[in-house]
Coordinates of C-alpha atoms and ligand atoms in Angstrom, one line a residue:
X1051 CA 24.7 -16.0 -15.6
X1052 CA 24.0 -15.0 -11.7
X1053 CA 25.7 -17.7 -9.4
X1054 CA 23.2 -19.7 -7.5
X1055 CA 23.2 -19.1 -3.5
X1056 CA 23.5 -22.6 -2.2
X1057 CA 20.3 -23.5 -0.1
X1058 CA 22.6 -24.4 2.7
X1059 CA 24.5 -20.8 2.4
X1060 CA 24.1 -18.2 4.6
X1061 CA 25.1 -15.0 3.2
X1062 CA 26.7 -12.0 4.9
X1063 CA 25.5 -8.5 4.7
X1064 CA 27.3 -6.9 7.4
X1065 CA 29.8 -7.9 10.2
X1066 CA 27.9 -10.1 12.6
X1067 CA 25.0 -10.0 10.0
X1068 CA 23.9 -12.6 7.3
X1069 CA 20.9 -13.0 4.8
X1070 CA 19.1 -16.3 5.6
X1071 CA 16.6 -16.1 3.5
X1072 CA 14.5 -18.2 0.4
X1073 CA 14.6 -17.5 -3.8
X1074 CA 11.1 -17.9 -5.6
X1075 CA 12.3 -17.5 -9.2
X1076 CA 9.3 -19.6 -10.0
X1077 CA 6.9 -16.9 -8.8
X1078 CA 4.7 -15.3 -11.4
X1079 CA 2.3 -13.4 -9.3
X1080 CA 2.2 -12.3 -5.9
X1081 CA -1.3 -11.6 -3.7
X1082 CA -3.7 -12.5 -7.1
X1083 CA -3.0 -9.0 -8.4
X1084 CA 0.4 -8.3 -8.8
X1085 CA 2.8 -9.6 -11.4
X1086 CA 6.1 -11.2 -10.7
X1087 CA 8.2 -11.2 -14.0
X1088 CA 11.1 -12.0 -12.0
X1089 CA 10.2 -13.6 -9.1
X1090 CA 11.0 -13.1 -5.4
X1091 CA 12.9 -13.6 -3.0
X1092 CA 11.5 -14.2 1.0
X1093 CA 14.1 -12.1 2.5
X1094 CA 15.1 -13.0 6.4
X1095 CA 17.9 -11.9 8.3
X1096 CA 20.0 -13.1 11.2
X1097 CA 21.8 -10.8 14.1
X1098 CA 24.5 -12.2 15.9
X1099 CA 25.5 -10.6 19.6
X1100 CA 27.8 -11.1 22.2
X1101 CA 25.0 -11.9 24.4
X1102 CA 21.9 -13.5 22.3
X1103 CA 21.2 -14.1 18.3
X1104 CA 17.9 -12.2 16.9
X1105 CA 16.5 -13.7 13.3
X1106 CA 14.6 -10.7 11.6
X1107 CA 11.7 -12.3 9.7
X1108 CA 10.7 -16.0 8.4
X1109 CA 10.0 -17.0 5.2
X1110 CA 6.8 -18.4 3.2
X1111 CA 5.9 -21.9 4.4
X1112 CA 6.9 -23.7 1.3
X1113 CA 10.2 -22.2 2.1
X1114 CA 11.0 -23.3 5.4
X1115 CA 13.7 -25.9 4.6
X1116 CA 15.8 -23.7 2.5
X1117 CA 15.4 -21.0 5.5
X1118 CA 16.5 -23.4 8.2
X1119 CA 19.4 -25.0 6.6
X1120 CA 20.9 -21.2 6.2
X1121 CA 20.0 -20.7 9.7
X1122 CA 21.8 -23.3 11.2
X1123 CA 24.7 -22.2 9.5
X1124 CA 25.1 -19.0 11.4
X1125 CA 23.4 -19.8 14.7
X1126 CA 22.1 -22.6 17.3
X1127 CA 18.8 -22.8 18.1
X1128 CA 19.3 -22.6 22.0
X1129 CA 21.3 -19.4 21.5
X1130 CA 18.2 -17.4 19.6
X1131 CA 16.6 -14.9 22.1
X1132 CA 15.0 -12.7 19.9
X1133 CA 12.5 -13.3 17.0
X1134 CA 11.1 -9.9 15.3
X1135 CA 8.6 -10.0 12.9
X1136 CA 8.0 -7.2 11.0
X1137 CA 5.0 -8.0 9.2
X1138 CA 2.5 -11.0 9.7
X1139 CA 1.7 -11.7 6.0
X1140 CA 2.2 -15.3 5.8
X1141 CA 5.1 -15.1 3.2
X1142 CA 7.2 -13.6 6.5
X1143 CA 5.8 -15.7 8.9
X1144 CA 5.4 -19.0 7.3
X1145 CA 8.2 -21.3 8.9
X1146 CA 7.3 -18.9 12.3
X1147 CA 5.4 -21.5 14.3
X1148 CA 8.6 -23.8 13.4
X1149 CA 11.0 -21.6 14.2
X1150 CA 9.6 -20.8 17.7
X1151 CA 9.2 -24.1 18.4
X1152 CA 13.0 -25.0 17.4
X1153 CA 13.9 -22.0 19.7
X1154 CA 12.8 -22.1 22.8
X1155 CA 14.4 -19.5 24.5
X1156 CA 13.5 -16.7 22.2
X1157 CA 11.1 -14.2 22.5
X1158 CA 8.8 -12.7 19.6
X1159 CA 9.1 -9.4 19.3
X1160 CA 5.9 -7.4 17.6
X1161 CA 4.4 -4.3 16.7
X1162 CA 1.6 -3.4 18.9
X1163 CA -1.0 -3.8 16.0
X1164 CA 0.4 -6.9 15.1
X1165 CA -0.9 -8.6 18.2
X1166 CA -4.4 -9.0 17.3
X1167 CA -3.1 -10.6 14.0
X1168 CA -0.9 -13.1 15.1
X1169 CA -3.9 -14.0 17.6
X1170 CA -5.0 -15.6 14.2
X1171 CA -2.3 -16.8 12.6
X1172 CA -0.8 -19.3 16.4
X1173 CA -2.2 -20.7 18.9
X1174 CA -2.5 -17.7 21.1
X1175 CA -2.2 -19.8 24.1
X1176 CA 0.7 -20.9 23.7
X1177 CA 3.0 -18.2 22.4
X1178 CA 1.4 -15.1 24.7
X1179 CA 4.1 -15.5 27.1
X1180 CA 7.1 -15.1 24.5
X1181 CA 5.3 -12.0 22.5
X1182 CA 6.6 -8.4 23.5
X1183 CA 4.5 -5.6 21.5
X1184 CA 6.9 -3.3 20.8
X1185 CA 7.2 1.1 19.2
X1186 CA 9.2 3.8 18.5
X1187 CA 11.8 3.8 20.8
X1188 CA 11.6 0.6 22.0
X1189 CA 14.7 -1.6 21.9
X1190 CA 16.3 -5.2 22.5
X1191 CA 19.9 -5.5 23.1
X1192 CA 22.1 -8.4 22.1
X1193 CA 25.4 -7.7 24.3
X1194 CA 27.1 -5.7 21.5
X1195 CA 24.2 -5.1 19.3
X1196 CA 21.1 -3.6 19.6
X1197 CA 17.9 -3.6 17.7
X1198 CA 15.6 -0.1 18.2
X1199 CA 11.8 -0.3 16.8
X1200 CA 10.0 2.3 14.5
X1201 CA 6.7 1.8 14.1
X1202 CA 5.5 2.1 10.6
X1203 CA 2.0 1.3 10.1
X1204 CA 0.2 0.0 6.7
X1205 CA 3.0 0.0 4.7
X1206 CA 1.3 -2.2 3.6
X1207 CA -0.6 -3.7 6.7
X1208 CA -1.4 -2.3 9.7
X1209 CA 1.2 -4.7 11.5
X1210 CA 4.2 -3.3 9.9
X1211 CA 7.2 -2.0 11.4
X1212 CA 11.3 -1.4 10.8
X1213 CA 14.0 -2.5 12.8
X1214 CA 17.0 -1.0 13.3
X1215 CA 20.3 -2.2 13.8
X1216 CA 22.4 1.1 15.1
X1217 CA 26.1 0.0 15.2
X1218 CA 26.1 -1.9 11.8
X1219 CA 23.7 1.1 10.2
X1220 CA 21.1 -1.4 8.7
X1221 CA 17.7 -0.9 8.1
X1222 CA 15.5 -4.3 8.5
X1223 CA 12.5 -2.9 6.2
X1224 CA 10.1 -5.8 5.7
X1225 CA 8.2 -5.0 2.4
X1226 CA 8.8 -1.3 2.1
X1227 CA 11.5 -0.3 -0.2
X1228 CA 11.5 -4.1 -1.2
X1229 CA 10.3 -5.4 -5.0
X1230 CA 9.7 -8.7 -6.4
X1231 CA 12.9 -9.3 -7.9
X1232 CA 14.5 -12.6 -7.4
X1233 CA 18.3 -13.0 -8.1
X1234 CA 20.8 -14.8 -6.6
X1235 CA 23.2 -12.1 -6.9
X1236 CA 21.5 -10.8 -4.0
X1237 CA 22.8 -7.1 -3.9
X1238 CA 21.6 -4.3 -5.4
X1239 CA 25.2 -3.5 -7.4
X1240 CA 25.3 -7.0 -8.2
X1241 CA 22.0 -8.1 -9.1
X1242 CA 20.3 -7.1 -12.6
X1243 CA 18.9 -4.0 -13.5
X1244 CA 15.4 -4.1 -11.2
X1245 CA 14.0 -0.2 -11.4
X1246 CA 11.0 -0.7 -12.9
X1247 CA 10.5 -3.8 -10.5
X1248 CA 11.0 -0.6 -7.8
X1249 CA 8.9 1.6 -8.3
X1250 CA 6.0 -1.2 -9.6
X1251 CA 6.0 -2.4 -6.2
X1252 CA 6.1 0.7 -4.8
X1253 CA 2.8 1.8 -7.4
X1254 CA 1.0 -1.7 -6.0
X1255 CA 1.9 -2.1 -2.8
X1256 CA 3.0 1.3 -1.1
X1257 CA 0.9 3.8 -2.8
X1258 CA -2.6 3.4 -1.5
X1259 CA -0.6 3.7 1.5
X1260 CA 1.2 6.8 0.8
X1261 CA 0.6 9.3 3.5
X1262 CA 1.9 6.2 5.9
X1263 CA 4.9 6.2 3.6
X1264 CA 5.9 9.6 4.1
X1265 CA 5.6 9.4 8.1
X1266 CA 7.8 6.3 7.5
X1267 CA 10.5 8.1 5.5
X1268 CA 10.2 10.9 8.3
X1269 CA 11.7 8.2 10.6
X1270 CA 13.7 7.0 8.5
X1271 CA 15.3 9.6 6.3
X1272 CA 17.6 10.8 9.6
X1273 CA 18.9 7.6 10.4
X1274 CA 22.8 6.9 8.7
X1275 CA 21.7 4.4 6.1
X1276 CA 24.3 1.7 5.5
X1277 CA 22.3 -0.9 4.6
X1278 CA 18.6 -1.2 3.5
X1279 CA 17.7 -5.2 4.4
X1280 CA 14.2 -5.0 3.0
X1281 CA 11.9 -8.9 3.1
X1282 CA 11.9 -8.8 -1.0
X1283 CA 14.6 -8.5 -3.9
X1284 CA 17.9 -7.1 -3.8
X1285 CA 19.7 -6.1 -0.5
X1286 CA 20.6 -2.3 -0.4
X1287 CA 24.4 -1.6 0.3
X1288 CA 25.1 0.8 -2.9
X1289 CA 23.6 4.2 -2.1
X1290 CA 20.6 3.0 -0.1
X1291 CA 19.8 6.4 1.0
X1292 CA 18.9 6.8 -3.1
X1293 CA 16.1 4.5 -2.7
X1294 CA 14.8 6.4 0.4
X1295 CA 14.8 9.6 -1.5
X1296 CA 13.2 7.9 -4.5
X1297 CA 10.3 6.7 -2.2
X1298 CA 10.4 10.3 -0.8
X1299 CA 9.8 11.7 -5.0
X1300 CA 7.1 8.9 -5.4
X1301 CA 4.8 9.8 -2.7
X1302 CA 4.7 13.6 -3.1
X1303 CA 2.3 15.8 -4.2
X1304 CA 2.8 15.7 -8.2
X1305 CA 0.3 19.0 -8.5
X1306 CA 2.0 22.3 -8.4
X1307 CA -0.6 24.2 -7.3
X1308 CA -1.6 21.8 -4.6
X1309 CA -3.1 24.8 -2.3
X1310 CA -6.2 24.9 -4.5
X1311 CA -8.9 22.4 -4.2
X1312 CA -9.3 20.3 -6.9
X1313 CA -12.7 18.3 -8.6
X1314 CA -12.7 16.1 -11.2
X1315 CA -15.6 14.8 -13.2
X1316 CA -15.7 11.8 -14.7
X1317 CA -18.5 10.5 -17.8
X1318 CA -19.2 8.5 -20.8
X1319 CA -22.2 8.9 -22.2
X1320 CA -24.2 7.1 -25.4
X1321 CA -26.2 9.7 -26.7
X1322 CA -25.0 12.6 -25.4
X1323 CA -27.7 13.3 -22.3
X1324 CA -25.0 12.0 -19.9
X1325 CA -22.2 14.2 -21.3
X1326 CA -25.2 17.6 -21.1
X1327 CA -25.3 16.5 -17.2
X1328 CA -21.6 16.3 -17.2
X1329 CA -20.9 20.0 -18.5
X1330 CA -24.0 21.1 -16.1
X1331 CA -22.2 20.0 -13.0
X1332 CA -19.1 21.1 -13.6
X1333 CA -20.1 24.9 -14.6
X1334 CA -22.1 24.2 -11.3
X1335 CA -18.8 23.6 -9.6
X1336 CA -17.2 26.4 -11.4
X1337 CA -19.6 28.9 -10.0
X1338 CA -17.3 29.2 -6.4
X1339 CA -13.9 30.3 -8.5
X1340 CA -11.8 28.7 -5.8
X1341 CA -12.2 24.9 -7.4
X1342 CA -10.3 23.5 -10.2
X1343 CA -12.3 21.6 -12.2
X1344 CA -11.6 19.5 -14.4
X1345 CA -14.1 17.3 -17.3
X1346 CA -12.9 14.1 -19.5
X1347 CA -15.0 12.2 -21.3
X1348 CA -13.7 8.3 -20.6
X1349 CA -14.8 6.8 -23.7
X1350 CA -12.1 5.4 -25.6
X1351 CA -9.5 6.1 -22.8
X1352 CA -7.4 3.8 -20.0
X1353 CA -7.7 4.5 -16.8
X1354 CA -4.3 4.1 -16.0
X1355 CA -3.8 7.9 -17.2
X1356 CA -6.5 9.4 -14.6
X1357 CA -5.1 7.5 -11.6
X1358 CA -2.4 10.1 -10.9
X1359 CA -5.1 12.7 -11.1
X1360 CA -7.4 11.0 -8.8
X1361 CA -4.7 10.4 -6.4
X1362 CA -4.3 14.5 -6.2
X1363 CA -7.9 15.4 -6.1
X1364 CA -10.4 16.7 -3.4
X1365 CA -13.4 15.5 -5.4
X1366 CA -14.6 13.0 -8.1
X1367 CA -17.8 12.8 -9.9
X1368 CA -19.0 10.1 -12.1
X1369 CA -21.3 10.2 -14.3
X1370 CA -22.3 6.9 -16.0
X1371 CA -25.9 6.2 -17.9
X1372 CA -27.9 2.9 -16.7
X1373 CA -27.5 0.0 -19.5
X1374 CA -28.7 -3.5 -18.3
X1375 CA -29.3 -1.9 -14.7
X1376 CA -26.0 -1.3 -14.5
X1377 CA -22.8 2.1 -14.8
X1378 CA -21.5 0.9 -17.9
X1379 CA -17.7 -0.9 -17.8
X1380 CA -15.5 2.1 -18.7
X1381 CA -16.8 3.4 -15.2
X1382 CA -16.5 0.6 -13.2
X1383 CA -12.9 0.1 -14.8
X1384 CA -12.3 3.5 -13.6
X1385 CA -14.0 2.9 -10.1
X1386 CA -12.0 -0.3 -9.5
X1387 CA -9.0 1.7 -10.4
X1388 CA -9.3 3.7 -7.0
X1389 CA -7.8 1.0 -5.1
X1390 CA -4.4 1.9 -6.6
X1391 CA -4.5 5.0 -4.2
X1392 CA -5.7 6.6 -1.4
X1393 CA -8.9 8.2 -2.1
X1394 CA -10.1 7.9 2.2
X1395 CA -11.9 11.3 2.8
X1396 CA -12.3 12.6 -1.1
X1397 CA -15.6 14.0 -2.0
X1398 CA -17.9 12.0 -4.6
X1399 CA -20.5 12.0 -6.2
X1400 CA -22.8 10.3 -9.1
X1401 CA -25.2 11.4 -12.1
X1402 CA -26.2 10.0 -15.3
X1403 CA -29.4 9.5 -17.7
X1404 CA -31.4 6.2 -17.8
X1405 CA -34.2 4.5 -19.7
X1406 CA -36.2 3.0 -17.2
X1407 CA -34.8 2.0 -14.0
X1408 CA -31.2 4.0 -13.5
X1409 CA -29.5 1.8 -10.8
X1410 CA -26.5 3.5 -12.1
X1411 CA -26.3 6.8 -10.2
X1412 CA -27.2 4.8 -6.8
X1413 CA -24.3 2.0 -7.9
X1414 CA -21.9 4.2 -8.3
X1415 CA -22.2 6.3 -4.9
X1416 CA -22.3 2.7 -2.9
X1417 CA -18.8 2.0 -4.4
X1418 CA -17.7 5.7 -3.5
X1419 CA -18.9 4.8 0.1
X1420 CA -17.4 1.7 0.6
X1421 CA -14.1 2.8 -0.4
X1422 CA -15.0 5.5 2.1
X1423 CA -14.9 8.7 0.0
X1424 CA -17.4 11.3 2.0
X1425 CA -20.9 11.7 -0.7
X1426 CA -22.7 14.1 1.1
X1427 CA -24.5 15.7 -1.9
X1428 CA -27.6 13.2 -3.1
X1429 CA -26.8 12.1 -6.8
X1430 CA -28.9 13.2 -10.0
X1431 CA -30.7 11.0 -12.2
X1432 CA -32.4 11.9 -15.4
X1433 CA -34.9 9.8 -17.8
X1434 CA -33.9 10.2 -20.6
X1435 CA -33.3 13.8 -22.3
X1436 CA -32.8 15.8 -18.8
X1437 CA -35.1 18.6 -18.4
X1438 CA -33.7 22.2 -17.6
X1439 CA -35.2 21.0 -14.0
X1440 CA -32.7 18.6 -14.2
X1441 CA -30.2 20.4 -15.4
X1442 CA -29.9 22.5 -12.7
X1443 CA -29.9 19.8 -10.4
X1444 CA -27.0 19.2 -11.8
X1445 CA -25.2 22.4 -11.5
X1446 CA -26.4 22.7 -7.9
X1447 CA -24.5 19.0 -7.4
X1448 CA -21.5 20.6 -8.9
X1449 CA -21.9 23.6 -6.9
X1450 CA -22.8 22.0 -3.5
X1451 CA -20.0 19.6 -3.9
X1452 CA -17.6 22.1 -4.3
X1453 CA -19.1 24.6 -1.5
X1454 CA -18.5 21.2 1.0
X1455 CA -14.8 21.3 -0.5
X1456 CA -14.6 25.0 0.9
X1457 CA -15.6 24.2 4.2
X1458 CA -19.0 26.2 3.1
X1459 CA -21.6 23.3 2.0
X1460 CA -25.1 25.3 2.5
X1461 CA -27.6 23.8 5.2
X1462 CA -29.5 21.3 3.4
X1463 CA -33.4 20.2 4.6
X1464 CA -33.4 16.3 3.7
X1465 CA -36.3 15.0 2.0
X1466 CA -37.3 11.6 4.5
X1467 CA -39.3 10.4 1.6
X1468 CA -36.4 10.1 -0.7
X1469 CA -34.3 7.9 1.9
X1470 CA -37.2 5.0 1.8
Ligands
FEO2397 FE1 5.8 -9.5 1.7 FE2 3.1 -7.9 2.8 O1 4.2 -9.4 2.6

């Protein structure tokens, strides 16, 4: 079995460096959504110099004793200058307000989009004086040691940033490349077997994220990795570059032929009118011959499978018929789904058949909107059995959408009456 860190055990990770941090073994779900077989660890980290101490992030509140009794192992309170926070979430900054309080000489050090948040997290009057906002290129020195700032937004806040520790070649993370995996083995060649805990977190936390991820590893990838030091699960000494590169694999492109423009449509349909529209908009979309498009039926499937495909799309089109004034559940399973990635900027679009009110087809495009795809081609509704009218609204929805994904959308003239 593991061997328990004792809570009053500071642990070293490099000369001059040690892990004073929390376990959560007890933790079964992180944020609501995310599941924490393992639990987690609150990873914080303190920097000793010749001429000042720096402690690299706090833990959860609940935490604080087990984070200070570490602390004081490795450092006096009077001799902390520098506090950096790399990300706000309050499972980094819980024992914060404490800790700045014990230490009075130290300053906080920030990323320039963190300031607004911590305006809500402390009393902003009293801590303004000790916050520097800090980038790229920015830099505190300890005497011997010095910490250099890259700033690496929404991974996965805005707030976030890494802090690097040049002489002793480690990489202060906060949550990217961490995991929830809790064990008090602490190390990454000492701790169990925690891929798949990885590359979840990377799925749930980083992914949505991604385009942010690979600016990050552009930082980061040229720096000589000794240590990754990330705010979750095991510390990175054995090959960390390995878990750089597998961040690198898990935010590319997974499409080989990613120069063509892609559109997906999406439907389920009861008794077949939906499904007509369906094939309608996509032989609409197929009249360019620069699109890729793509149909699936969702009935009967998880939309686990499609999320990949979403994530490497241009455009997506739902169509969904009205039941109970509502898109039926396979579609709103699919719609919530988009969360899991970045969809910012994708085309969408909506169409199905109704009975007698067909709320669907507006529904859906609200929820495209919100999550701020771009749906600049109205939506087609049909009672019913669509009529060959409607039909070929439905091709020219397939067609228009794609034109817009060729930079040649046709000027449209927009009916005033239709907006009421
Ligand atoms: Fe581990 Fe985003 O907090």
């Amino acid at each position: 079995m593991p061997v328990a860190v004792r809570p009053d055990t500071a642990v070293a990770v490099a000369p001059g460096v040690h892990w004073v941090g929390a376990l959560d073994p007890a933790m079964r779900s992180f944020d609501i959504i995310l599941r924490t077989a393992n639990g987690t660890s609150y990873n914080a980290y303190v920097v000793r110099g010749s001429e000042g101490v720096a402690v690299i992030d706090t833990v959860k509140a609940n935490f604080s004793a087990d984070f200070f009794a570490r602390l004081e192992t490795v450092a006096d309170y009077d001799k902390i200058t520098v506090i950096v926070l790399n990300h706000l979430e309050p499972d980094h900054s819980g024992a914060l307000p404490e800790l700045l309080h014990r230490a009075p000489k130290a300053r906080l050090y920030i990323s320039h989009q963190a300031q607004t948040m911590l305006k809500g997290l402390l009393d902003w009057k009293t801590v303004k004086d000790r916050v520097v906002t800090v980038g790229t290129g920015d830099e505190v020195s300890l005497g011997d040691r010095t910490l250099r700032f890259l700033n690496t937004p929404y991974l996965h806040w805005p707030d976030t940033q890494c802090t690097w520790l040049e002489e002793e070649g480690v990489l202060f993370s906060g949550d990217f490349l961490g995991c929830h995996y809790c064990d008090p083995r602490l190390f990454n060649d000492a701790v169990g077997d925690f891929r798949f805990s990885f590359e979840y977190y990377y799925a749930h936390i980083m992914r949505p994220f991604r385009e942010h991820v690979r600016e990050a590893l552009d930082l980061i990838e040229p720096l000589p990795l000794h240590v990754i030091a990330p705010a979750h699960g095991p510390i990175l000494r054995d090959d960390p570059a390995d878990y750089v590169r597998r961040y690198r694999a898990l935010s590319s492109s997974s499409l080989h032929s990613i120069n063509t423009k892609t559109l997906l449509v999406f439907y389920i349909s009861a008794y077949g009118a939906t499904r007509r529209m369906a094939e309608a908009v996509a032989a609409g979309a197929e009249e360019s011959g620069e699109v890729r498009v793509s149909l699936y039926d969702i009935e009967g499937s998880e939309p686990q499978p499609f999320v990949d495909l979403i994530e490497e799309a241009d455009a997506l089109l739902f169509g969904s018929p009205t039941i109970n004034g509502d898109a039926v559940k396979p579609v709103w399973d699919l719609l919530s789904s988009l969360t899991m990635v970045d969809v910012k900027g994708k085309l969408g679009a909506a169409f199905g058949s109704y009975g007698w009110s067909g709320e669907a087809v507006p529904m859906i495009e609200d929820r495209l909107r919100r999550l701020k795809l771009r749906v600049p081609v109205p939506g087609v509704k049909a009672r019913l059995s669509p009529t060959e009218d409607e039909f070929a609204a439905c091709r020219e929805l397939g067609r228009q959408t794609a034109l817009h994904l060729l930079g040649r959308a046709e000027h449209r003239t927009i009916d005033m009456a239709s907006l009421a």
